[in-house]
CSV table of C-alpha atoms and ligand atoms in Angstrom, one decimal:
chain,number,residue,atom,x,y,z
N,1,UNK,CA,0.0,0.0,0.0
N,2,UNK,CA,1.6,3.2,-0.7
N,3,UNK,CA,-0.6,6.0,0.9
N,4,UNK,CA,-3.3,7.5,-0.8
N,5,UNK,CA,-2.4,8.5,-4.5
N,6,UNK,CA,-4.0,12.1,-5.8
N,7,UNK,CA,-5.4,10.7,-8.6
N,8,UNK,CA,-7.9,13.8,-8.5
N,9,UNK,CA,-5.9,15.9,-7.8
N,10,UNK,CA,-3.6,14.8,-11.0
N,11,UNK,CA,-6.6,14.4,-13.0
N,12,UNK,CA,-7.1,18.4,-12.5
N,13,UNK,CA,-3.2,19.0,-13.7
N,14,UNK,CA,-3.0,15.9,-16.4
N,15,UNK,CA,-6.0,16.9,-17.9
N,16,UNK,CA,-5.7,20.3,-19.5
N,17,UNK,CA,-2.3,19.0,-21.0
N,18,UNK,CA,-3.9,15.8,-22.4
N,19,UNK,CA,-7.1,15.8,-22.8
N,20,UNK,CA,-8.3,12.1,-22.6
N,21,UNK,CA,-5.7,10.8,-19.9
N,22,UNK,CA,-6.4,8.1,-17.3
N,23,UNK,CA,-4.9,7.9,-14.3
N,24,UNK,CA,-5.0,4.1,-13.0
N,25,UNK,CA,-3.3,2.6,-10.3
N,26,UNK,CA,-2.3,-1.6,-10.5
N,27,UNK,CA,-2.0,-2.7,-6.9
N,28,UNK,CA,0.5,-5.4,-8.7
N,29,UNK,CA,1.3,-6.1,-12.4
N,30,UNK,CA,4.0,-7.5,-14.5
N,31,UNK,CA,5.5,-4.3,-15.7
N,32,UNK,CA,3.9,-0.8,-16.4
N,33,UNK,CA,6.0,-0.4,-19.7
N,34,UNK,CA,4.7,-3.8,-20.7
N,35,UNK,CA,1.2,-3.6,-20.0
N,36,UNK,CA,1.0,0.0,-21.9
N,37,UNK,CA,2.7,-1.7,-25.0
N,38,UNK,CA,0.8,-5.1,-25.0
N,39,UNK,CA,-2.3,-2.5,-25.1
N,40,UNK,CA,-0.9,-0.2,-27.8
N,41,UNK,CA,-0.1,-3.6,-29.5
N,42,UNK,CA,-4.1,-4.5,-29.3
N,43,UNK,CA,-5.1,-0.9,-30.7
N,44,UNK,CA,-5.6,0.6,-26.7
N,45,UNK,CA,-3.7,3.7,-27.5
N,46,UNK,CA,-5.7,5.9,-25.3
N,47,UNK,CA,-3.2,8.5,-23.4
N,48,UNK,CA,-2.7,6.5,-19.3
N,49,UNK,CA,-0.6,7.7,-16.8
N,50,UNK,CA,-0.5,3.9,-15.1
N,51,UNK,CA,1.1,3.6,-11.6
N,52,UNK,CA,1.9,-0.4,-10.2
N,53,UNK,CA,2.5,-0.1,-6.5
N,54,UNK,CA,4.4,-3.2,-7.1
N,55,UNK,CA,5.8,-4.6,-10.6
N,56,UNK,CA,6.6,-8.8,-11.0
N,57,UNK,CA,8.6,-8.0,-13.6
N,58,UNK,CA,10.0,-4.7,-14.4
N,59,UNK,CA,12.3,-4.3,-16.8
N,60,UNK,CA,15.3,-2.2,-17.5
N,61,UNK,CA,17.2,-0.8,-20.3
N,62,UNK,CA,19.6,-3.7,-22.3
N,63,UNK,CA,17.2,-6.2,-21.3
N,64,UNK,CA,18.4,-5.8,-17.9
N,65,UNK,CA,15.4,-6.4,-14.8
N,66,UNK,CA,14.1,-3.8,-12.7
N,67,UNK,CA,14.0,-4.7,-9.4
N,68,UNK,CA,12.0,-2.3,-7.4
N,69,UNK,CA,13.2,-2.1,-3.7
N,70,UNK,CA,11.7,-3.8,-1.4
N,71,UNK,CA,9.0,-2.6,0.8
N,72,UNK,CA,9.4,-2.5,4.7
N,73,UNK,CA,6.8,-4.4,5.8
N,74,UNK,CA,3.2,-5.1,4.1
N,75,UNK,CA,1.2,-2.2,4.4
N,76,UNK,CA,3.9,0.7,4.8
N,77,UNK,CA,4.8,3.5,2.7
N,78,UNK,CA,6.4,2.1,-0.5
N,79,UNK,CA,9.8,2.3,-1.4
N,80,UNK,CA,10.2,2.6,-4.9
N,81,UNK,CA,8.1,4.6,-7.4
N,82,UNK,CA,7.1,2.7,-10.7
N,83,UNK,CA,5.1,4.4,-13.5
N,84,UNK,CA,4.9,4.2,-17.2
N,85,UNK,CA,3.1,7.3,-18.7
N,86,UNK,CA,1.6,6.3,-22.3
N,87,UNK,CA,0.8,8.8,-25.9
N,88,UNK,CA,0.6,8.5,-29.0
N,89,UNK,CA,3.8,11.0,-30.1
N,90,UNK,CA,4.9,12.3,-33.0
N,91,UNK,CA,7.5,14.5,-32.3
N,92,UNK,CA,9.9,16.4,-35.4
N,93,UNK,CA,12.6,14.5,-34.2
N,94,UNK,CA,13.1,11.8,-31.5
N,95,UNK,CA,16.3,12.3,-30.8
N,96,UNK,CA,17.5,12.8,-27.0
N,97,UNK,CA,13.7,12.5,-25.8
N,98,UNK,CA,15.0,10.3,-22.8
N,99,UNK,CA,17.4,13.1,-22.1
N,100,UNK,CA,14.7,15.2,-22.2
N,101,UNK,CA,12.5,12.9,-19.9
N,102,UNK,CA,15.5,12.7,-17.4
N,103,UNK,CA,16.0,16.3,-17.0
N,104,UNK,CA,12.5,16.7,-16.2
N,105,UNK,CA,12.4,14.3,-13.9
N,106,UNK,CA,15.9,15.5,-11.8
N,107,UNK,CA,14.1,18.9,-11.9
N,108,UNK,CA,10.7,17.7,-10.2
N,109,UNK,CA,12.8,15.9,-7.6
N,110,UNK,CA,15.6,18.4,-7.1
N,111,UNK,CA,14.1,21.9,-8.6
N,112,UNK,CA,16.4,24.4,-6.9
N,113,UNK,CA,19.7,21.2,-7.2
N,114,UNK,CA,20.5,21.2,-3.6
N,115,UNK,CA,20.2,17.2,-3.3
N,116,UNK,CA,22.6,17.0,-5.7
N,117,UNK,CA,20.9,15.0,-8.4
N,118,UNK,CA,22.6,14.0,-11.5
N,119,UNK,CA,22.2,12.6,-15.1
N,120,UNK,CA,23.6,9.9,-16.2
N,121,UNK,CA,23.4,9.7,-20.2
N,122,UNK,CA,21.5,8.3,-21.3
N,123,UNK,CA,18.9,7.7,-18.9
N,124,UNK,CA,19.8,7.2,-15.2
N,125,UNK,CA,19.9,9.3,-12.2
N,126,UNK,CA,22.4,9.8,-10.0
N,127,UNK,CA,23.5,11.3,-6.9
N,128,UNK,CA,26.5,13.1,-6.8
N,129,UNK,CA,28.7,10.0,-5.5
N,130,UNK,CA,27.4,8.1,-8.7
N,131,UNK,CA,24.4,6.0,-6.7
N,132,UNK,CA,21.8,5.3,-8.6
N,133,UNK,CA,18.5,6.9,-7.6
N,134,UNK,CA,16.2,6.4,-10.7
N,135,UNK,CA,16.1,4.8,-14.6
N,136,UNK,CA,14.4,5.5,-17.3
N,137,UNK,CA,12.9,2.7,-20.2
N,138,UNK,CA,11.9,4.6,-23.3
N,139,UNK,CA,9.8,2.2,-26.2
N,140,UNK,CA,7.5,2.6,-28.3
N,141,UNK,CA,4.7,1.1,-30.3
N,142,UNK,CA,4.5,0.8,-34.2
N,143,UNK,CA,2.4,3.6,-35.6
N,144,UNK,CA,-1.2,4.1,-34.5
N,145,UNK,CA,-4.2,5.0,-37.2
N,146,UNK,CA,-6.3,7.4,-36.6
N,147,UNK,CA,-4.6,8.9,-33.4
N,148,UNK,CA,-5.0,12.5,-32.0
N,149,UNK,CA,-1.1,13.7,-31.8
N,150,UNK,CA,1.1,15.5,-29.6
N,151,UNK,CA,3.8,16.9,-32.1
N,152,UNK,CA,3.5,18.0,-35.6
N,153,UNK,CA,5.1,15.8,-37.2
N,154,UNK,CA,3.3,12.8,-39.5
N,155,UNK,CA,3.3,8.9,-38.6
N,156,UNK,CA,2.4,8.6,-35.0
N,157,UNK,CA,3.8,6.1,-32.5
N,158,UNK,CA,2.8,5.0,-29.0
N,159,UNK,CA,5.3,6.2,-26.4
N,160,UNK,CA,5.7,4.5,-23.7
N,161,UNK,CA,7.8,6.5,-20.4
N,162,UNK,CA,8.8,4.1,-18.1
N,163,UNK,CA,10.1,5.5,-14.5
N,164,UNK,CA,11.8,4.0,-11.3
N,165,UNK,CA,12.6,5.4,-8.8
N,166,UNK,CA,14.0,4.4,-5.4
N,167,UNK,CA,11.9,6.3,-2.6
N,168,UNK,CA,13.5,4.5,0.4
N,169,UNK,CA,16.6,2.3,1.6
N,170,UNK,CA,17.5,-0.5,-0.6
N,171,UNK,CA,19.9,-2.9,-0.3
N,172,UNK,CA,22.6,-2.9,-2.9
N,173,UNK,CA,22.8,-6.5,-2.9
N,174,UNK,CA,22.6,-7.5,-6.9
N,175,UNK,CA,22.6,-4.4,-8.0
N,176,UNK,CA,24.9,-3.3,-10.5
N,177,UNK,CA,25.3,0.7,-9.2
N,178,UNK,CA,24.8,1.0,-5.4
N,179,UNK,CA,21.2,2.5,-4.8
N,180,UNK,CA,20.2,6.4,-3.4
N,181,UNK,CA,16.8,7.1,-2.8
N,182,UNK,CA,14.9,10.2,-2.3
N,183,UNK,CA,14.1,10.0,1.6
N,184,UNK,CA,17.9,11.0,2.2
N,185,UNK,CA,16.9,14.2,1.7
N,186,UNK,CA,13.6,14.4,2.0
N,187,UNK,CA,13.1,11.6,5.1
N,188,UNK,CA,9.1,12.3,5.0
N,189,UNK,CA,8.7,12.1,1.2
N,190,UNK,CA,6.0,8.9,-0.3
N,191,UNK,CA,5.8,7.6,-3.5
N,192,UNK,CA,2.1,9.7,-4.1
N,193,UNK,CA,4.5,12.6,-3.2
N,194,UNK,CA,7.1,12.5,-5.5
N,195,UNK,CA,4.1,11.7,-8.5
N,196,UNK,CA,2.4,14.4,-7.7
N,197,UNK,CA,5.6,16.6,-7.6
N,198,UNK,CA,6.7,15.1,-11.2
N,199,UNK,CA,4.1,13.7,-13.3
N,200,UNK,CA,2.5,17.2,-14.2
N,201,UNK,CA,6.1,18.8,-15.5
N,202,UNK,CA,7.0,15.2,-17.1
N,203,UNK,CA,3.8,15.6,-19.1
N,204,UNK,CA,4.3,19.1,-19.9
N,205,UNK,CA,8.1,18.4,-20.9
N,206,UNK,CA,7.6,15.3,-23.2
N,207,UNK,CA,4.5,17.7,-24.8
N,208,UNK,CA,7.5,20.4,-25.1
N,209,UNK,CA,10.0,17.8,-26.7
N,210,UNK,CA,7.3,16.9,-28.9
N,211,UNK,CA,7.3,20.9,-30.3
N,212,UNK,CA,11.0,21.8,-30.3
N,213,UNK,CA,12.9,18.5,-29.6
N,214,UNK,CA,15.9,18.2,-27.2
N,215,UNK,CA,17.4,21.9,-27.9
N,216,UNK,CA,15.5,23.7,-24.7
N,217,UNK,CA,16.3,20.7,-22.5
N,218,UNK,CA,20.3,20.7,-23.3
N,219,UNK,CA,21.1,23.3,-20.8
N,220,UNK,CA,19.2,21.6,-18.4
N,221,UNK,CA,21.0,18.2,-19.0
N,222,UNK,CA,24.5,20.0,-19.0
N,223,UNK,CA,23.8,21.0,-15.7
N,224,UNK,CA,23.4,17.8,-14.2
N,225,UNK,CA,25.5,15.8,-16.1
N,226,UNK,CA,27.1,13.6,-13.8
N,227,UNK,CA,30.2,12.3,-16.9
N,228,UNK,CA,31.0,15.6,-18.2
N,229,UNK,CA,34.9,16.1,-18.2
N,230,UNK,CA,35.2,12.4,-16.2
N,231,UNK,CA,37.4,9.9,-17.9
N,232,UNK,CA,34.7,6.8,-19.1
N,233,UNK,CA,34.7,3.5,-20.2
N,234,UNK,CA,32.2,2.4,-23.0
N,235,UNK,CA,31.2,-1.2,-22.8
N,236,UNK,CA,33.0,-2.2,-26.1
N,237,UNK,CA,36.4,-1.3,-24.2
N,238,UNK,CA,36.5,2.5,-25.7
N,239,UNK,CA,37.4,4.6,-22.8
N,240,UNK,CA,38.4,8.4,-23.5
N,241,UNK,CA,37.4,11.8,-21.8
N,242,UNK,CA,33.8,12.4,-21.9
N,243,UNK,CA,32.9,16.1,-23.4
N,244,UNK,CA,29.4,16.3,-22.3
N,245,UNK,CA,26.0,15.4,-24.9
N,246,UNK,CA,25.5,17.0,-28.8
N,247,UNK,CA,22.8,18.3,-30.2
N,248,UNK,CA,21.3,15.3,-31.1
N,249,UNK,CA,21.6,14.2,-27.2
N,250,UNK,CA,24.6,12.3,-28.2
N,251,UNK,CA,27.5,11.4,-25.5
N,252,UNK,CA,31.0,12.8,-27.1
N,253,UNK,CA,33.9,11.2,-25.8
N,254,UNK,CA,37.4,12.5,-26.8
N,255,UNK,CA,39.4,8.9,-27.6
N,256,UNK,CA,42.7,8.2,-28.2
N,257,UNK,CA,41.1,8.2,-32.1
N,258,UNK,CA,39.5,11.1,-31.8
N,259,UNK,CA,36.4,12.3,-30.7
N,260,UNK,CA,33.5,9.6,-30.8
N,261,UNK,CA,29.7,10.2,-30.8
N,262,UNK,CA,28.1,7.8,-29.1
N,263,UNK,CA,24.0,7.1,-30.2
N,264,UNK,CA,23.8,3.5,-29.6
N,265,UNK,CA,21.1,2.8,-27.7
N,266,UNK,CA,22.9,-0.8,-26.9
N,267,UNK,CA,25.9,0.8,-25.4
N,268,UNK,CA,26.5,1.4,-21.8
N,269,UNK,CA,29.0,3.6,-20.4
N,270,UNK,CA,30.6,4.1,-16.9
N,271,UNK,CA,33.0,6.3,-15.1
N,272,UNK,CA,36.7,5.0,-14.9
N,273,UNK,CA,37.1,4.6,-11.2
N,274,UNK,CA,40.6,4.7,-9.5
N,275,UNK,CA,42.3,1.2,-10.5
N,276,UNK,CA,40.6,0.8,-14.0
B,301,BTN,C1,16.9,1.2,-16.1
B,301,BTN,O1,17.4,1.7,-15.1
B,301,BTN,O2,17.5,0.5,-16.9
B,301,BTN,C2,15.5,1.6,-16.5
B,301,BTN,C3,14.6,1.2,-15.4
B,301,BTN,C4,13.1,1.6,-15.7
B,301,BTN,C5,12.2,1.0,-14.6
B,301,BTN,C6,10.8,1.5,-14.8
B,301,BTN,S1,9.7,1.0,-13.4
B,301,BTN,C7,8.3,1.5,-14.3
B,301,BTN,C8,8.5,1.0,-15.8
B,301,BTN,N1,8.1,-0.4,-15.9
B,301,BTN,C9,9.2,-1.2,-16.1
B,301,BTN,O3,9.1,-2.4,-16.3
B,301,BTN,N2,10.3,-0.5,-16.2
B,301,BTN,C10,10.0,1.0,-16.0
C-alpha cells in the first residue's frame, strides 16, 4: 500500500495537457512499460498515466530487470516509485527525448539542485557519489491509425515513459550501481509525493519535446551531467574523456582516435574509477 495516491488531484493538472488521460493505479502487475505496449499492440492507445504499486517483472534498459526495492513491511509507505506514462507521439525529431525525460524528472525531484541529483546519459539518475536513484525505459509502439497527436510531425507512434525510482533504503545486494533514494533528503517524502511533484512537469516536458525537440532541454542536462569532463569506459572497451551530450543528445567522448559520438542505444557507459 503506498498511501493514498492524488489521482484527483492529477486528474485536475493531467487533464488540460492531455485531454483524454487516465490515471490508474495496479495494486500489482507484471511491468507498467509492458502492460501499456501489449495495449498499444491491441489498438488501446488511449493517453494512461499507469502507476503499479508493485511490478513482477519490471524491466530495464539492455534487457536488464528492474527490481523495485523492497517494501518494509506489508502495508507501509512504499519504497520505490514505478510508473509508465503512455501517448501517441509524434515529435519532429526523437532524438534525445530520454534526455529530455530525465532532466525533467531531476528537476521535479531536485528543482532548486540542492540534493545533488545528477544525469547519467543516457537515462539514469544519479547522486553526486554516482548512486543510482532512478532509470528510465523509453519504447515505443509501431504507428497508431487514426490517433489525435502531440507533435506536428506525420506517422504517430505510441510512447511509452517508463520511470523507477528508489523512494526509500534498498539494499545494494545484486545491484549493478549502489542504490540512493529520495528520503535521504527528504526523510518524510511517499511515493504519491514524488508523482504528484513530477508527473505534471514530465507531461508538460515530453509535450514540449514533442514541439522543439531536445534543444531547450540541453542546458538543463548540461547542468546535471554527472560524466561531463570524467574519464569513461564504453562497454566495447572504448574509454576516452567524456565532453558532455551534442545536439542530437549524443554522448562525445574525446578517444585516443579522436572524438567519438556515441547514439547506440545498446551501449553502456561508466566512469573510470581509481584502479581501472
Ligand atoms: C533502467 O534503469 O535500466 C530503467 C529502469 C526503468 C524502470 C521502470 S519502473 C516502471 C517502468 N516499468 C518497467 O518495467 N520499467 C520501467
Amino acid at each position: 500500500m503506498a498511501g493514498a495516491w492524488p489521482v484527483a488531484e492529477l486528474s485536475a493538472a493531467l487533464a488540460p495537457l492531455l485531454p483524454g488521460l487516465r490515471i490508474e493505479i495496479a495494486a500489482e502487475i507484471d511491468s507498467t512499460n509492458t502492460e501499456l505496449m501489449r495495449r498499444a499492440r491491441a489498438g488501446d492507445t488511449a493517453p494512461v498515466l499507469l502507476v503499479a504499486e508493485r511490478q513482477t517483472a519490471g524491466r530495464g534498459r539492455l534487457g536488464r530487470p528492474w527490481e523495485s526495492a523492497r517494501d518494509a513491511e506489508p502495508g507501509a509507505q512504499a519504497a520505490s516509485l514505478t510508473f509508465s506514462l503512455g501517448l501517441p507521439f509524434a515529435p519532429r525529431d526523437w532524438s534525445g527525448l530520454s534526455l529530455a525525460v530525465g532532466a525533467s524528472v531531476a528537476d521535479g525531484l531536485d528543482p532548486d539542485g540542492a540534493a545533488g541529483v545528477r544525469l547519467k546519459w543516457p537515462n539514469d539518475l544519479w547522486m553526486a557519489d554516482d548512486r543510482k536513484l532512478a532509470g528510465i525505459l523509453i519504447e515505443t509502439a509501431s504507428p497508431v491509425a487514426g490517433a489525435v497527436v502531440a507533435g506536428p510531425a506525420l506517422a504517430p507512434r505510441y510512447l511509452v515513459v517508463g520511470i523507477g525510482i528508489n523512494i526509500g533504503p534498498r539494499d545494494a545486494q545484486g545491484l549493478r550501481a549502489p542504490p540512493a533514494w529520495v528520503r535521504e533528503w527528504r526523510p518524510a517524502a511517499t511515493a504519491a509525493d514524488v508523482l504528484r511533484d513530477i508527473a505534471p512537469p514530465l507531461v508538460r516536458d515530453v509535450l514540449a519535446f514533442g514541439l522543439r525537440g531536445l534543444a531547450p532541454f540541453a542546458v538543463r542536462f548540461d547542468a546535471r551531467d554527472a560524466l561531463r569532463g570524467r574519464e569513461v569506459e564504453l562497454s566495447d572497451g572504448t574509454t576516452g574523456c567524456c565532453e558532455g551530450i551534442g545536439w542530437g543528445g549524443e554522448l562525445r567522448v574525446r578517444t585516443a582516435a579522436g572524438l567519438q559520438s556515441i547514439t547506440s542505444s545498446d551501449l553502456s557507459v561508466r566512469p573510470r574509477r581509481a584502479g581501472d
